[in-house]
mmCIF file of C-alpha atoms and ligand atoms in Angstrom:
data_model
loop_
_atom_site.group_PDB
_atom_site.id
_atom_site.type_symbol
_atom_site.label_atom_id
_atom_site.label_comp_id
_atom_site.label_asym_id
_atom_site.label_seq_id
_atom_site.Cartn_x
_atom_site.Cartn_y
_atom_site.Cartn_z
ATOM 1 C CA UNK A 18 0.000 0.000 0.000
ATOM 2 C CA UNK A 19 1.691 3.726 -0.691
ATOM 3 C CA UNK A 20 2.856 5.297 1.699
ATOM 4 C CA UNK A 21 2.434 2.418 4.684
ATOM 5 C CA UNK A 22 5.688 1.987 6.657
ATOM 6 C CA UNK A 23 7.428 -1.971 6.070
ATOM 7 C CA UNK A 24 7.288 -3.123 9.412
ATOM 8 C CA UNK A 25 9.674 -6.332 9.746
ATOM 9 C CA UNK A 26 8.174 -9.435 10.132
ATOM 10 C CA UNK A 27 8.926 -10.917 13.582
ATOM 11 C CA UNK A 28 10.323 -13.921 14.396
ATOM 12 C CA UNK A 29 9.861 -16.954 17.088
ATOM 13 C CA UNK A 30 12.555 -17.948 18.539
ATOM 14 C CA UNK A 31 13.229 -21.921 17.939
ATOM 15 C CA UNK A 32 16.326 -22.583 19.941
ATOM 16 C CA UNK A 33 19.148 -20.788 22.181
ATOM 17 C CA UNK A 34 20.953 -19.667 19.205
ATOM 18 C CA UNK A 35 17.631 -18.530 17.294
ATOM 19 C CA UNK A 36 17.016 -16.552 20.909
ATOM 20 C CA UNK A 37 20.875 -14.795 20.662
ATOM 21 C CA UNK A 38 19.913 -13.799 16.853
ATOM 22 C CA UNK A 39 16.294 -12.266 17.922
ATOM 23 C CA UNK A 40 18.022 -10.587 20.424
ATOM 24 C CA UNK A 41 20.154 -8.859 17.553
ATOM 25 C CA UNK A 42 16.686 -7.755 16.032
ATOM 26 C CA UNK A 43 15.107 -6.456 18.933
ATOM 27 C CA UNK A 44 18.808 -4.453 19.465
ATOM 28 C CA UNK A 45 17.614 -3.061 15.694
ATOM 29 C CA UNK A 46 14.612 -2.206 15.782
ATOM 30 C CA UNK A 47 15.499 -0.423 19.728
ATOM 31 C CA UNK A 48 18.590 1.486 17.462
ATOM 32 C CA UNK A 49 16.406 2.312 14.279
ATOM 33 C CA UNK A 50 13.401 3.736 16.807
ATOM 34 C CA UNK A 51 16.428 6.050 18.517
ATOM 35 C CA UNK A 52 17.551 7.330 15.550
ATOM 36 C CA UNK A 53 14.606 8.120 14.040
ATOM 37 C CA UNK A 54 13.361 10.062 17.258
ATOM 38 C CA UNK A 55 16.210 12.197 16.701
ATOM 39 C CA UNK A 56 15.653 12.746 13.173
ATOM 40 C CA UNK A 57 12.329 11.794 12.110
ATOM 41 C CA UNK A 58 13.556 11.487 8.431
ATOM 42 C CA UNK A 59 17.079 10.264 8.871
ATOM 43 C CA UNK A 60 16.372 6.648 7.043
ATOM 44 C CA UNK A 61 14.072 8.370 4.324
ATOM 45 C CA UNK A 62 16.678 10.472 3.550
ATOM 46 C CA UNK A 63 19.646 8.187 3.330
ATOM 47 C CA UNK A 64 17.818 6.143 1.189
ATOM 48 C CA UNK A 65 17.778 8.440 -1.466
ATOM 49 C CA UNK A 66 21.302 8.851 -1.385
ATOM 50 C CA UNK A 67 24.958 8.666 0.640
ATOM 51 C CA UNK A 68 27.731 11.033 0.444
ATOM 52 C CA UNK A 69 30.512 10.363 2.333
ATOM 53 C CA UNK A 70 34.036 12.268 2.716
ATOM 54 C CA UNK A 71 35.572 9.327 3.863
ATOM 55 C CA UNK A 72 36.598 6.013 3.038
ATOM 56 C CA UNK A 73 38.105 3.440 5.690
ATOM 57 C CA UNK A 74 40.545 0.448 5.133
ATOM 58 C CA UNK A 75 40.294 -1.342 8.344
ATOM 59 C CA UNK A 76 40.854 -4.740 10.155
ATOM 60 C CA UNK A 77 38.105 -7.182 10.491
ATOM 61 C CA UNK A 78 38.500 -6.908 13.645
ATOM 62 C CA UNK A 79 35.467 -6.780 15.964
ATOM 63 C CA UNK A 80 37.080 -4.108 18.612
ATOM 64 C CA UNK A 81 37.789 -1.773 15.397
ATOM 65 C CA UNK A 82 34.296 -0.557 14.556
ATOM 66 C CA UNK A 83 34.967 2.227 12.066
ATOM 67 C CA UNK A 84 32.192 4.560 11.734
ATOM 68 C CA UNK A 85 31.516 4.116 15.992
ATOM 69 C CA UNK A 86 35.268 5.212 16.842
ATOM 70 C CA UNK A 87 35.172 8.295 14.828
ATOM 71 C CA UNK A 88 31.300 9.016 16.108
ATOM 72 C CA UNK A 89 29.963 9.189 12.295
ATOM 73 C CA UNK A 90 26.560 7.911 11.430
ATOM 74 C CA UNK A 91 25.331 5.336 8.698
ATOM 75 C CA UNK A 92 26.035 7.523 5.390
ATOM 76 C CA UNK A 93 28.889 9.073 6.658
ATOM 77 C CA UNK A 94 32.262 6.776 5.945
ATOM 78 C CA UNK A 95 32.364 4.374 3.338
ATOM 79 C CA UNK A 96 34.592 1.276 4.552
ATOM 80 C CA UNK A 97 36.141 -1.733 3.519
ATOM 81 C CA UNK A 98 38.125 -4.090 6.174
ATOM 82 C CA UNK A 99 39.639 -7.433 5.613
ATOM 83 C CA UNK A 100 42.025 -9.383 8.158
ATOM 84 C CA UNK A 101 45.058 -6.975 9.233
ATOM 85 C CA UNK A 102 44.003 -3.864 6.684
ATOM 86 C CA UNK A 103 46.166 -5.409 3.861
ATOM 87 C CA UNK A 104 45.631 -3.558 0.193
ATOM 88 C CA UNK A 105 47.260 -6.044 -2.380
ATOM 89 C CA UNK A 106 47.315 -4.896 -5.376
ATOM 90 C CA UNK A 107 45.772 -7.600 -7.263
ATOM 91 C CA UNK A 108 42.542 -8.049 -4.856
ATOM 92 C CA UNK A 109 39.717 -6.954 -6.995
ATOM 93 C CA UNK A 110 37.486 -6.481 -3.671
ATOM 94 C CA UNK A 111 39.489 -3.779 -2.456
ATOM 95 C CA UNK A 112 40.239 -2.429 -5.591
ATOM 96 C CA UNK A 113 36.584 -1.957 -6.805
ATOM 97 C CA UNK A 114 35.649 -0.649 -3.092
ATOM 98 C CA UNK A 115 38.293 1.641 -3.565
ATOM 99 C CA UNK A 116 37.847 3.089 -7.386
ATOM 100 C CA UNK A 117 34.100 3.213 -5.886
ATOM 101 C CA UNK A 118 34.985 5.849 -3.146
ATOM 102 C CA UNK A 119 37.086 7.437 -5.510
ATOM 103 C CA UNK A 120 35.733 7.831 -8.735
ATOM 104 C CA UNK A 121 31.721 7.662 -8.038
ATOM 105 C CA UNK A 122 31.240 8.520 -4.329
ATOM 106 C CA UNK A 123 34.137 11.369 -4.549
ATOM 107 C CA UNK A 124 35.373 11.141 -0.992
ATOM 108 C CA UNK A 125 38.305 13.318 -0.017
ATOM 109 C CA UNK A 126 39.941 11.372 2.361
ATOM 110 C CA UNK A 127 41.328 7.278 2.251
ATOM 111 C CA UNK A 128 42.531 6.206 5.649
ATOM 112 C CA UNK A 129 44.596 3.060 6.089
ATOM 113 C CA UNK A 130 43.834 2.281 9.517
ATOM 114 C CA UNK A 131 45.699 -0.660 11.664
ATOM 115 C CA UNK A 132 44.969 -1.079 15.385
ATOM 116 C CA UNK A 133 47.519 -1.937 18.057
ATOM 117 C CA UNK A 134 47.158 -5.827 18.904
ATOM 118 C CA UNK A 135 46.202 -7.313 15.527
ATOM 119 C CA UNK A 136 46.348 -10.636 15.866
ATOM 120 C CA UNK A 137 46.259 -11.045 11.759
ATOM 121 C CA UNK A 138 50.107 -9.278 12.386
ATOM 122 C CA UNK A 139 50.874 -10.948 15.551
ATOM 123 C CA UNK A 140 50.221 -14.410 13.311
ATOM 124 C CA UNK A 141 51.895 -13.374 10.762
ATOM 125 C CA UNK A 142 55.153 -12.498 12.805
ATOM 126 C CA UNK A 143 54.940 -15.434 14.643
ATOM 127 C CA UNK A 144 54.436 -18.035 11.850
ATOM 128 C CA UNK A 145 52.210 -19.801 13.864
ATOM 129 C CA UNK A 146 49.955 -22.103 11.075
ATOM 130 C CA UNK A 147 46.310 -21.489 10.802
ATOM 131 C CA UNK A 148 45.346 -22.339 7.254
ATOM 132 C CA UNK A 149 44.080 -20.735 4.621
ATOM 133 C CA UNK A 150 44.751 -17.234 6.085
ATOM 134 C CA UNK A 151 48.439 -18.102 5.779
ATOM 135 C CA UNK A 152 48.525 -16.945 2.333
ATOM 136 C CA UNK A 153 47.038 -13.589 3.405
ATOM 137 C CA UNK A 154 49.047 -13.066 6.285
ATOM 138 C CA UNK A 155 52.177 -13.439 3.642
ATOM 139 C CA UNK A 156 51.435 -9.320 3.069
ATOM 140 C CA UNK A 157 52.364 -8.667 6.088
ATOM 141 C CA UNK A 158 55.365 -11.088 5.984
ATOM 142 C CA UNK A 159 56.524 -8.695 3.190
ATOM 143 C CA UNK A 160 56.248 -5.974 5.624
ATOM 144 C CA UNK A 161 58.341 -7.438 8.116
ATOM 145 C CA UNK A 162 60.896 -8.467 5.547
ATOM 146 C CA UNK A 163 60.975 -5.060 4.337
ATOM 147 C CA UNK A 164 61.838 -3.662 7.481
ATOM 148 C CA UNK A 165 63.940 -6.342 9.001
ATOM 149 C CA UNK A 166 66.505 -4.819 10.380
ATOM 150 C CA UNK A 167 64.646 -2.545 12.794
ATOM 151 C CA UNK A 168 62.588 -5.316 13.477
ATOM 152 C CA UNK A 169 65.588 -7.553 14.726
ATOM 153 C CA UNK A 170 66.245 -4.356 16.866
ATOM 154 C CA UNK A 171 63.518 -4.407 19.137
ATOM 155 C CA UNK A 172 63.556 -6.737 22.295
ATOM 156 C CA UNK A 173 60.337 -6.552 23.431
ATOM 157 C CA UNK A 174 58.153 -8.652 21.414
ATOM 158 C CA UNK A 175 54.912 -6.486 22.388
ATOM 159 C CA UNK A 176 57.067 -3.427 21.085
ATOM 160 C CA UNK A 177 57.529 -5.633 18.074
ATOM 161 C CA UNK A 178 54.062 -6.525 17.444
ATOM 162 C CA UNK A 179 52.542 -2.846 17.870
ATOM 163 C CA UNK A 180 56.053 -1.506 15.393
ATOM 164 C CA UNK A 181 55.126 -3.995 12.712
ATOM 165 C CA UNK A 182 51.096 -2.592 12.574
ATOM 166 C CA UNK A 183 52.842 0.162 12.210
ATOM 167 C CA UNK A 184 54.813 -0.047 9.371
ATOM 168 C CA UNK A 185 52.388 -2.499 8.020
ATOM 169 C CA UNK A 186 49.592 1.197 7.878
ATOM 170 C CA UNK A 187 52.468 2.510 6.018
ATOM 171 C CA UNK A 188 53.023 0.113 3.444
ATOM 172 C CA UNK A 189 49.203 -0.481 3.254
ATOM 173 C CA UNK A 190 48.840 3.291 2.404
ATOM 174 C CA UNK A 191 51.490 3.143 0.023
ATOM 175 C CA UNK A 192 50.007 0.447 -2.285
ATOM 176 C CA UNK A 193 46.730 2.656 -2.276
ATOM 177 C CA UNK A 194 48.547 5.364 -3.656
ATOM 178 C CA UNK A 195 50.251 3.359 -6.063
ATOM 179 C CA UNK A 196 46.792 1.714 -7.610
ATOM 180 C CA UNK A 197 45.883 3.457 -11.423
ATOM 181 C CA UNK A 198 42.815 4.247 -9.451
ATOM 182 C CA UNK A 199 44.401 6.966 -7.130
ATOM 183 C CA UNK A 200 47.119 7.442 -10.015
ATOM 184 C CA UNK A 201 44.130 8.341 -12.387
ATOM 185 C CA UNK A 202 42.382 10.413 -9.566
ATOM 186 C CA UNK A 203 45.249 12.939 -9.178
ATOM 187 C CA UNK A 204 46.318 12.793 -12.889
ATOM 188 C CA UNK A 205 42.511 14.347 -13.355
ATOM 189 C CA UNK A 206 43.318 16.720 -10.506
ATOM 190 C CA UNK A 207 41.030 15.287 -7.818
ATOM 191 C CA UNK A 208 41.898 16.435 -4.346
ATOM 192 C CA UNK A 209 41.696 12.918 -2.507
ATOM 193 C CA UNK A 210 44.133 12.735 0.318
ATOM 194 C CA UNK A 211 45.721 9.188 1.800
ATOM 195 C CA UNK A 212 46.198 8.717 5.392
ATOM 196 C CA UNK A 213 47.491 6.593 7.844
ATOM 197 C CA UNK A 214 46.341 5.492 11.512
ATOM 198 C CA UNK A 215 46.429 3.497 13.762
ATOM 199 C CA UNK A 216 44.183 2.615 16.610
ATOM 200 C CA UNK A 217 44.723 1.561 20.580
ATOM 201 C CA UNK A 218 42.585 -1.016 21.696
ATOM 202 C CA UNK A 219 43.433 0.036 25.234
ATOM 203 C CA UNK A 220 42.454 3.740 25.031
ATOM 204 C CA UNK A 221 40.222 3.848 22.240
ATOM 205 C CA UNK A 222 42.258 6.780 20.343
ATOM 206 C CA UNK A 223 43.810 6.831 16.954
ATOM 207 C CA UNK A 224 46.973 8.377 16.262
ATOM 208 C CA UNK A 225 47.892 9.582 12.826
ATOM 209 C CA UNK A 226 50.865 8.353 11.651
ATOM 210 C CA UNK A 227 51.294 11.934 9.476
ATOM 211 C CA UNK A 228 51.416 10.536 5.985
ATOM 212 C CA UNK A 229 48.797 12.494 3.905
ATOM 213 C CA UNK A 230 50.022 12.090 0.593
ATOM 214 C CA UNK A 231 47.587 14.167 -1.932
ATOM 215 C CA UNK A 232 49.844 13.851 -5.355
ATOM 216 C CA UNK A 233 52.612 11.371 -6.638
ATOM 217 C CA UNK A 234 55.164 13.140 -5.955
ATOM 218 C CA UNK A 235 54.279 13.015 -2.025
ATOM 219 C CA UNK A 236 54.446 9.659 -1.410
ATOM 220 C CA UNK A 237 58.230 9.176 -1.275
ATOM 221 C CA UNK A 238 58.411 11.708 1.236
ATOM 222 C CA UNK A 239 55.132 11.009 2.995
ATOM 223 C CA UNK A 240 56.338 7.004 3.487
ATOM 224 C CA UNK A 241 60.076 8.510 5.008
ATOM 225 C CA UNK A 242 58.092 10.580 7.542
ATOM 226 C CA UNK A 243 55.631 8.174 8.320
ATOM 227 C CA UNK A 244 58.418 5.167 8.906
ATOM 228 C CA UNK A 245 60.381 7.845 11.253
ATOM 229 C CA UNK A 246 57.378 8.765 13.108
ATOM 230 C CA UNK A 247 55.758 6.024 14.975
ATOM 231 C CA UNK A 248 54.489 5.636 18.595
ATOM 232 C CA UNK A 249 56.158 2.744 19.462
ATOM 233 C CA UNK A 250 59.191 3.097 21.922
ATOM 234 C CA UNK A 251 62.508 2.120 19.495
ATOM 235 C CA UNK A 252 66.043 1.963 20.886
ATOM 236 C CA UNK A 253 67.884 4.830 19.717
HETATM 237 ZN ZN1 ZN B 308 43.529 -6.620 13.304
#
């Protein structure tokens, strides 16, 4: 009928884990009734359209909600986030995500973002097998190998861990740059801007790692900075 309001259908619960999953939609329909009492035609309107400034590489990782930790609302931050925020530059996911953000949605911003305590980098350091997501993990191998010798430099294996999501952002930012979609982008003149953070699980802050590379001939010096900067305690 026009103009009636689709009301879910609701569901009886069969079995514990049927009970968990209604739980999620009651948890919905509690959110969508908030949101909607603070902005009667917030869901109406995003319908129509998004237009987000941002777009978000992240981890899979539960703890790393993207649009939550920088307070933005549905519409706001388009994201894509796979196990340890790897960009390879064959992976068609990413890659279409990306020349998405870029090309159609027009967003200003791409932000790598890692988080502190990855256990996709801690694997992948420690060499540990768990299957299939070996071969993923072999990124961030890369990254390791790449930097090596400060690697070998750090005692602390924590230290270690948190250094290597670091330089993993960096790399991860790099290969974004390097994609023809971002190439094309600032060939045409498009102001889009590449960033990288990272995240602390224990605080709940980002830091910015200070690469914002906005033409080619950034990224060199972007990557240098970047690499130097860091949070994590080095020797020397
Ligand atoms: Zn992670």
């Amino acid at each position: 009928m026009a103009g009636a309001r689709y009301t879910p259908p609701m569901t009886v619960p069969s079995s514990a884990s049927d009970r968990d999953l209604g739980d999620l939609f009651a948890r919905n329909r509690a959110w969508a009734a908030a949101v909607q009492q603070r902005e009667s035609d917030f869901f109406q309107r995003l319908a129509k359209q998004q237009n987000p400034r941002y777009f978000w590489i992240g981890c899979s990782d539960s703890r790393v909600p993207a649009n939550e930790i920088v307070g933005l609302l549905p519409g706001e931050m388009f994201v894509h986030r796979n196990v340890a925020n790897i960009v390879v530059h064959t992976d068609l996911n990413c890659l279409s995500v990306l020349q998405y953000a870029v090309d159609v949605l027009e967003v200003d911003h791409v932000m790598v973002v890692g988080h502190y305590g990855c256990g996709g980098v801690r694997a992948a350091w420690d060499g540990r097998p768990l299957g299939l997501i070996d071969n993923w993990l072999r990124h961030v191998q890369d990254v390791a190998a790449t930097h090596a010798d400060e690697l070998r430099g750090l005692a602390d294996t924590s230290a270690l861990y948190d250094r290597l999501c670091e330089l993993n952002v960096v790399e991860q930012a790099v290969h974004v740059c390097r994609t023809t979609i971002v190439q094309d982008a600032w060939r045409r003149g498009r102001d889009v801007t590449v960033h990288t953070w990272v995240y602390g699980l224990r605080d709940g802050l980002l830091r910015d790692l200070g690469f914002a590379a906005a033409a080619p001939g950034q990224v060199a010096e972007h990557y240098a900075r970047a690499v130097a900067r860091g949070f994590t305690p080095r020797p020397g």
